[in-house]
Coordinates of C-alpha atoms and ligand atoms in Angstrom, one line a residue:
X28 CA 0.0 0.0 0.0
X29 CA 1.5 3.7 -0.8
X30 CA 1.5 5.6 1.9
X31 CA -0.1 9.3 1.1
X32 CA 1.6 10.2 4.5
X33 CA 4.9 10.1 4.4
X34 CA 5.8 12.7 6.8
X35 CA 4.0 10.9 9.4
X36 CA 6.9 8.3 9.2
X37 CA 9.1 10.8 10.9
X38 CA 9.3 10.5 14.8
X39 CA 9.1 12.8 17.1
X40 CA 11.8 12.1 19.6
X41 CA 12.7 13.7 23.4
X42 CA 15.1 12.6 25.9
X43 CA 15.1 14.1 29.4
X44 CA 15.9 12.3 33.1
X45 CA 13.1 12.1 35.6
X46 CA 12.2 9.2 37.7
X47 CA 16.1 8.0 38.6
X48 CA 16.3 6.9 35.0
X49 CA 16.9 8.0 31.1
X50 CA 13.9 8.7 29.6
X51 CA 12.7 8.5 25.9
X52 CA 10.1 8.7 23.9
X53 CA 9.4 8.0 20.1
X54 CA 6.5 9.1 18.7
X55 CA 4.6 8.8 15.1
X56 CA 1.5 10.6 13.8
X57 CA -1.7 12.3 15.6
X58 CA -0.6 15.4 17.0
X59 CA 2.7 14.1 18.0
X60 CA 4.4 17.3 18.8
X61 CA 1.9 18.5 21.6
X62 CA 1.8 14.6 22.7
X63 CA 5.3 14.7 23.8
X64 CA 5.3 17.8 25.8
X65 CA 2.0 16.6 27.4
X66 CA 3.7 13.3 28.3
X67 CA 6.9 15.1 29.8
X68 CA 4.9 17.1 32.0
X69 CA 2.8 13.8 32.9
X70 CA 6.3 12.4 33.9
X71 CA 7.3 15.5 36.0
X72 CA 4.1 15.8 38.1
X73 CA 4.5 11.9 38.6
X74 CA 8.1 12.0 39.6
X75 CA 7.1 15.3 41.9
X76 CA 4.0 13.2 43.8
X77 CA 6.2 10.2 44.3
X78 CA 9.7 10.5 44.3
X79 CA 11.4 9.5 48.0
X80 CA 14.0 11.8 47.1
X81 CA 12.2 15.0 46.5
X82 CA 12.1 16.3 50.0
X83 CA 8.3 17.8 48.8
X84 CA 6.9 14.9 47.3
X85 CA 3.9 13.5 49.0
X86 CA 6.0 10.4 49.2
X87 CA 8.5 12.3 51.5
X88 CA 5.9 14.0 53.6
X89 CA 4.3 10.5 54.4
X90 CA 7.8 9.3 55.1
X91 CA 8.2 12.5 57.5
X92 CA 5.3 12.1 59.0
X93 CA 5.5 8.3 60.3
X94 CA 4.3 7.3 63.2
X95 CA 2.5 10.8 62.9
X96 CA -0.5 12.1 61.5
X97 CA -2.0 11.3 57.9
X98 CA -1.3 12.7 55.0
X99 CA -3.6 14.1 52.4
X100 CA -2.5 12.7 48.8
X101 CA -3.1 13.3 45.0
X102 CA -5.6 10.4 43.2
X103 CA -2.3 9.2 41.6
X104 CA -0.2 8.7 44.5
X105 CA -3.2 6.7 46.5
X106 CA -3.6 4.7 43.5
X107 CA -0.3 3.6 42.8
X108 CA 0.1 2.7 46.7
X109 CA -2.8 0.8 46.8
X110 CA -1.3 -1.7 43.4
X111 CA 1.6 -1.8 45.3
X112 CA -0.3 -3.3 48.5
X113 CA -2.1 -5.3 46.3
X114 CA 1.1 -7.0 44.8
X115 CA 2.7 -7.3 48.4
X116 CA -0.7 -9.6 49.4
X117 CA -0.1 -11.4 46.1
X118 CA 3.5 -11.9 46.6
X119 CA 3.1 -12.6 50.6
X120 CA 5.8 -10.0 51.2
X121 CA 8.2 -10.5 48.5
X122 CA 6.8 -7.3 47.2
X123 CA 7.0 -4.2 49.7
X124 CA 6.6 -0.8 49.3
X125 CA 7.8 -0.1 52.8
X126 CA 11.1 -1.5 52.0
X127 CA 12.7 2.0 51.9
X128 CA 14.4 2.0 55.3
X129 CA 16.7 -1.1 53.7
X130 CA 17.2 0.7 50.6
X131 CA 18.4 3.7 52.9
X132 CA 20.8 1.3 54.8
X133 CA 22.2 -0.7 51.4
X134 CA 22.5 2.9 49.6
X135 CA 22.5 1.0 47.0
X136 CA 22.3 3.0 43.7
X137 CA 24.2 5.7 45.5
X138 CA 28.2 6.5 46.3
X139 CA 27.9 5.6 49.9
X140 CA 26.7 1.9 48.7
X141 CA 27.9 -0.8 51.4
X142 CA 27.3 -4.0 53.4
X143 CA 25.4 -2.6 56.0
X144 CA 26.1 -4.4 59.9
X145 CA 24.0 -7.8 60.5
X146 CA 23.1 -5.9 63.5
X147 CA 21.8 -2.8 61.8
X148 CA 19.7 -5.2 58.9
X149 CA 18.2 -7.2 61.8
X150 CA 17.2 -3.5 63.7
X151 CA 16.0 -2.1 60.2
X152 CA 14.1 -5.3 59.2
X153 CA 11.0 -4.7 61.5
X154 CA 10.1 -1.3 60.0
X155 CA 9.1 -2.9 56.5
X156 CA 5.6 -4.3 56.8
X157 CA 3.1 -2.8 53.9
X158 CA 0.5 -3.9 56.4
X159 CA 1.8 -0.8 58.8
X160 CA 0.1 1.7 55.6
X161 CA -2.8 2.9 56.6
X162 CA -5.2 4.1 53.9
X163 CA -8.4 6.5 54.5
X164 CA -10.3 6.3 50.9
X165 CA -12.6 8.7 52.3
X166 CA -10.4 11.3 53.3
X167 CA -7.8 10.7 50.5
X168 CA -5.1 10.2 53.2
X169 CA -2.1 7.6 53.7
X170 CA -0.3 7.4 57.2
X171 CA 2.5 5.1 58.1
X172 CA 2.0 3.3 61.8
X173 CA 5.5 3.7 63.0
X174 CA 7.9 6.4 63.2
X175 CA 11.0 6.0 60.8
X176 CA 8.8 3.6 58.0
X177 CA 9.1 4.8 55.0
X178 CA 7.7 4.0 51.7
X179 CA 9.4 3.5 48.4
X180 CA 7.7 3.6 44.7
X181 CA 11.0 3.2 42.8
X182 CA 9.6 -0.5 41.5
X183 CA 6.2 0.8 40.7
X184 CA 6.1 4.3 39.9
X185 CA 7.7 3.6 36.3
X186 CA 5.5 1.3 35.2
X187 CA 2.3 3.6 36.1
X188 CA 3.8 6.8 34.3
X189 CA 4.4 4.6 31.2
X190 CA 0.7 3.9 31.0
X191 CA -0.1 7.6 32.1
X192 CA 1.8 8.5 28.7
X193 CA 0.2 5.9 26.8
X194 CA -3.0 7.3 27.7
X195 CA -2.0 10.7 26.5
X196 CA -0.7 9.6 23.7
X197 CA -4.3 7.4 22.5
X198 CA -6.0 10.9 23.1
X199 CA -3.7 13.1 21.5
X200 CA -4.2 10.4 17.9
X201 CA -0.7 9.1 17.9
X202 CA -0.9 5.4 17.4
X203 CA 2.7 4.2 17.0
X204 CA 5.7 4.9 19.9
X205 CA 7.9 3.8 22.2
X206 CA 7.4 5.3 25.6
X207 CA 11.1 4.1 27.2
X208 CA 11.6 4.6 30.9
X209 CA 15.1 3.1 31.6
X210 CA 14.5 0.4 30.1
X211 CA 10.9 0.1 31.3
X212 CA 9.2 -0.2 27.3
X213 CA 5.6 0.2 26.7
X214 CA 5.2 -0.4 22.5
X215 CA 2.2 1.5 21.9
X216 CA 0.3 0.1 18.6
X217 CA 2.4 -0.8 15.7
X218 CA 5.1 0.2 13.9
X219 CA 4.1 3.0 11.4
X220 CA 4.8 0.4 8.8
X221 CA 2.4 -1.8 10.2
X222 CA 4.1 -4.9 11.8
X223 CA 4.9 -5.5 15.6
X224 CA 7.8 -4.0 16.9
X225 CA 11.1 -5.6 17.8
X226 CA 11.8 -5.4 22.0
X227 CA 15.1 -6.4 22.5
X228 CA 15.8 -8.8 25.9
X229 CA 18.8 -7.8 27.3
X230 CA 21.6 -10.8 27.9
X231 CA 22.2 -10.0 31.7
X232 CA 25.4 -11.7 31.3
X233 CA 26.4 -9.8 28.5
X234 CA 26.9 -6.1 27.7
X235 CA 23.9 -3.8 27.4
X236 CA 23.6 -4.1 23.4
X237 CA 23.4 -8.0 23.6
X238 CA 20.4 -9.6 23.5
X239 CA 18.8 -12.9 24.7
X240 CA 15.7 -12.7 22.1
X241 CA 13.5 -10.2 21.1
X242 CA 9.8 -9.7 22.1
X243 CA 7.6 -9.2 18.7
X244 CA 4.5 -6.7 20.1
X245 CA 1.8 -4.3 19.5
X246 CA 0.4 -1.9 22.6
X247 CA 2.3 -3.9 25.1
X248 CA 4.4 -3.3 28.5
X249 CA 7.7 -4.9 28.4
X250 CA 9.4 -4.7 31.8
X251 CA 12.7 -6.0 33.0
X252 CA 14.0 -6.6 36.4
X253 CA 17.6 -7.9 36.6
X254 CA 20.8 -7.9 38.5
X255 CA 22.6 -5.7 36.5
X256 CA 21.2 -2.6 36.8
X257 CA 22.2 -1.2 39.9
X258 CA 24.4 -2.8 42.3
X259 CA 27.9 -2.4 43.7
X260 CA 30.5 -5.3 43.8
X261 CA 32.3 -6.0 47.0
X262 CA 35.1 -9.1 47.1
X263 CA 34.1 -9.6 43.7
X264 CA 30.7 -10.4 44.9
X265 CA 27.9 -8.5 43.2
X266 CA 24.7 -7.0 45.6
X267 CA 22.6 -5.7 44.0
X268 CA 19.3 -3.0 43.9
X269 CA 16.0 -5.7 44.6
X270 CA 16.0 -6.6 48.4
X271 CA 14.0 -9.6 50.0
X272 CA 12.0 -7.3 52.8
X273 CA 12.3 -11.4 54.8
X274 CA 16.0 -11.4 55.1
X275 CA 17.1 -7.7 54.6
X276 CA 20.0 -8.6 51.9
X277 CA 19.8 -8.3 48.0
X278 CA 17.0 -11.0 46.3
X279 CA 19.0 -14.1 45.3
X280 CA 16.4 -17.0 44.8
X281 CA 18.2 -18.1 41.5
X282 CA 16.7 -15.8 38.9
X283 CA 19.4 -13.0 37.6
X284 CA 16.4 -11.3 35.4
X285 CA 12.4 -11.6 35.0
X286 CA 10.8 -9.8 31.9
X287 CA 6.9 -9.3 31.9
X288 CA 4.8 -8.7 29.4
X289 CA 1.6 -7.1 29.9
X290 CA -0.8 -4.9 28.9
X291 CA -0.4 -2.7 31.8
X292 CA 3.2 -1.2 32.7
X293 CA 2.2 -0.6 36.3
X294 CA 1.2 -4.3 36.2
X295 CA 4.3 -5.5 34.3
X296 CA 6.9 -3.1 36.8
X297 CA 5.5 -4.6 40.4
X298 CA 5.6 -8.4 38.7
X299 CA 9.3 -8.3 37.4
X300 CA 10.2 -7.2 41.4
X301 CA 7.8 -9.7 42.9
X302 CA 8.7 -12.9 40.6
X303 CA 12.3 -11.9 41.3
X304 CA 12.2 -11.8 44.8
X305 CA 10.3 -14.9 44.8
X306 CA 12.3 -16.8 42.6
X307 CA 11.8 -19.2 39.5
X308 CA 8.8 -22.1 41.6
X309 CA 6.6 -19.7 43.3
X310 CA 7.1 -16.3 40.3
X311 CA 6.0 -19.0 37.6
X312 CA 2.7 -20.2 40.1
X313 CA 1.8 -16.4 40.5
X314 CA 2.1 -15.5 36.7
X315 CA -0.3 -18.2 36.0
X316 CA -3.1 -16.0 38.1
X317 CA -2.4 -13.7 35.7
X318 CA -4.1 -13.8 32.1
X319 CA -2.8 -12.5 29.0
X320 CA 0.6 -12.1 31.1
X321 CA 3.7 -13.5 29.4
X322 CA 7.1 -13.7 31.0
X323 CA 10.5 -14.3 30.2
X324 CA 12.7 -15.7 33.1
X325 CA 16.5 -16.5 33.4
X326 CA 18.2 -18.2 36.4
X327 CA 21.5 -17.7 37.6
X328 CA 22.1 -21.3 35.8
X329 CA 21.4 -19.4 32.3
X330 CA 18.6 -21.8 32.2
X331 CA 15.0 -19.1 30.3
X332 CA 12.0 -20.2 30.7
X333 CA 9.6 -18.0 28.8
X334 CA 6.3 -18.8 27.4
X335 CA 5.7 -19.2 24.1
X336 CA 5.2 -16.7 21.6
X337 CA 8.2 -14.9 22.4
X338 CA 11.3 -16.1 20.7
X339 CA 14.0 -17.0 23.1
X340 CA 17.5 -19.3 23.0
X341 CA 18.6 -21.0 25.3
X342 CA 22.2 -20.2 26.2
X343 CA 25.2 -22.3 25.2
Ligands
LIG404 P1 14.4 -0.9 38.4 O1 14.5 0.2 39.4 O2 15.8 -1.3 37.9 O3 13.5 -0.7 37.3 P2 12.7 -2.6 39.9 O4 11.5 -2.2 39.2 O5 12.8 -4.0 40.3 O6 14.0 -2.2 39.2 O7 12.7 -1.7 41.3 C1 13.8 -1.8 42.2 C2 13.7 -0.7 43.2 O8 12.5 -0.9 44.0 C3 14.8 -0.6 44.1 O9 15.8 0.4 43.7 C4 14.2 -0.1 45.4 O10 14.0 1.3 45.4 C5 12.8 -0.8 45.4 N1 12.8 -2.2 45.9 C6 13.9 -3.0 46.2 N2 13.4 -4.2 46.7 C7 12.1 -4.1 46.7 C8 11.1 -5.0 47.1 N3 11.3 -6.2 47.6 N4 9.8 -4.6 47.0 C9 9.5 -3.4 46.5 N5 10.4 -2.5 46.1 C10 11.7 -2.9 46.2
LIG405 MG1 9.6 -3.2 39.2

C-alpha cells in the first residue's frame, strides 16, 4: 500500500531524566508534537508526587510524617500505593513498598553503597511491613504506623507513568511509539509500517547491546528486572538494587532477570520485582493468576523459561 503520509513516518523524539532513569520517547502521527510535551509534564508531576527523594513529594511527607498524623494525597499517589499493596498480598511480602528504610541502609544506587552491619539489617528489618500503611479512601489520606517507616515507589512508579503516557498519547491520535523509561518499554500500537515492533531482551550476562531474544509486540508493557542494573560489587561479589524485605540482603532466589509482558506497565513493573524476589517455583505459580501475562525468566544457571510466543535461546 503507498502511503499518502509520508511525513508521518518521521518520529518525534525527546530525551530528558526524571524518575532516577533516562527517559525517551518516540512518537509517530496524531498530533505528535503537543503529545510529547504533554507526556513530559505527565512524567514531572508523577516524579514530583512520588519520588522518595524530593524532600516535597507526597511520598516524602508520608515518610516524614510516620508514626505521625495522615497525610492528604493526589488520586495518583493513592492509586499507585494501593497496586503496590495489592502486589505485596499477592507476593506474601516479597513485594513491599515499605522497604525504603533497607534501601536507605544498602545505599544501594548511591556512592555511599555498602554491606550494612547484621546488627543494623536485623534492627531495620521490623520497619518494612506494607500492612503498617494505613489508607483513609474517604479522606484521600495515607499514614504510616511507625515512626522512621518509610515507603518506596522506585519499582512501581515507572510502570504507572508509562501507561499515564500511553493514555496521552491514544488521546492526543498518535498510534505508534515507544514510551522508554530506563528500560521500562511500553510499545504502543504498531510500527508505522504496520508490523509489531522488535523489543530487544537484554543478555544479563552480556553487555547492554546484547540480547537474549526479542519480544515481537503491538500496545504492550515490556518490563525487566535484573541484577545488573544497579548494584555495587564487594570481594568480587555482586549486591545488588532488589532486596527480600524477609532477610534484609539483596534477592538471590536463583533468577538473575524476569521480563513481563503485559498490557499494563504498572502491572508489568511490580511483577518483574515480585517474581524476582520470589524466585523461578513460586514467580511462575503467581504468573499463571495472571491472564494475558507473558514472562520471560532467566536463572543464575542461564537456564530461560519463557512462554511461548516470544522467541528465546537458550544459552550455550
Ligand atoms: P528498576 O528500578 O531497575 O526498574 P525494579 O522495578 O525491580 O527495578 O525496582 C527496584 C527498586 O525498587 C529498588 O531500587 C528499590 O527502590 C525498590 N525495591 C527494592 N526491593 C524491593 C522489594 N522487595 N519490593 C518493592 N520494592 C523494592
Ligand atoms: Mg519493578
Amino acid at each position: 500500500m503507498v502511503n499518502e503520509h509520508k511525513e508521518e513516518q518521521i518520529p518525534v523524539i525527546k530525551t530528558f531524566y526524571s524518575l532516577g532513569t533516562i527517559i525517551r520517547l518516540r512518537l509517530y502521527g496524531g498530533d505528535s508534537k503537543f503529545a510529547i510535551d504533554e507526556a513530559q509534564k505527565r512524567i514531572f508531576e508523577i516524579d514530583d508526587r512520588m519520588s522518595a527523594f524530593k524532600c516535597n513529594s507526597e511520598i516524602s511527607k508520608i515518610n516524614n510524617n510516620a508514626g505521625g498524623y495522615a497525610q492528604e494525597i493526589s488520586e495518583d499517589t493513592l492509586f499507585v500505593i494501593k497496586k503496590a499493596m495489592q502486589y505485596s498480598e499477592l507476593s506474601t511480602g516479597a513485594f513491599d513498598p515499605t522497604v525504603r528504610p533497607l534501601v536507605a541502609l544498602w545505599g544501594i544506587g548511591t556512592e555511599n553503597a555498602s554491606i550494612p552491619e547484621e546488627k543494623k539489617i536485623k534492627e531495620t528489618l521490623p520497619l518494612v511491613n506494607y500492612r503498617d500503611i494505613i489508607i483513609d479512601e474517604k479522606n484521600h489520606t495515607v499514614k504510616l504506623n511507625h515512626a522512621n517507616q518509610s515507603i518506596d515507589l522506585g519499582s512501581i512508579a515507572k510502570g504507572y507513568a508509562a501507561d499515564e503516557v500511553a493514555d496521552i498519547l491514544h488521546r492526543n491520535g498518535v498510534a505508534s511509539a515507544i514510551i522508554d523509561l530506563g528500560g521500562n518499554i511500553y510499545a504502543l500500537g504498531y510500527k508505522p509500517d504496520g508490523t509489531k515492533w522488535d523489543i530487544g531482551i537484554q543478555d544479563p550476562l552480556g553487555s547492554r547491546e546484547s540480547y537474549i531474544g526479542v519480544a515481537n509486540v503491538a500496545d504492550k508493557s515490556v518490563v525487566t528486572s535484573g541484577n545488573y542494573e544497579r548494584y555495587f560489587l564487594s570481594n568480587g561479589k555482586r549486591f545488588h538494587h532488589i532486596l527480600d524485605p524477609r532477610n534484609g540482603y539483596p534477592s538471590e532466589n536463583g533468577l538473575i532477570s524476569a521480563t513481563i509482558i503485559s498490557d499494563f506497565s504498572i502491572d508489568g513493573d511490580a511483577l518483574t520485582t515480585c517474581i524476582y524476589v520470589m524466585g523461578i517455583e513460586k514467580g511462575m505459580k503467581l504468573l499463571e493468576s495472571f491472564e494475558g501475562v507473558e514472562s520471560i525468566l532467566i536463572t543464575e544457571d542461564k537456564e530461560v523459561y519463557t512462554s511461548s510466543s516470544i522467541y528465546s535461546k537458550k544459552y550455550c
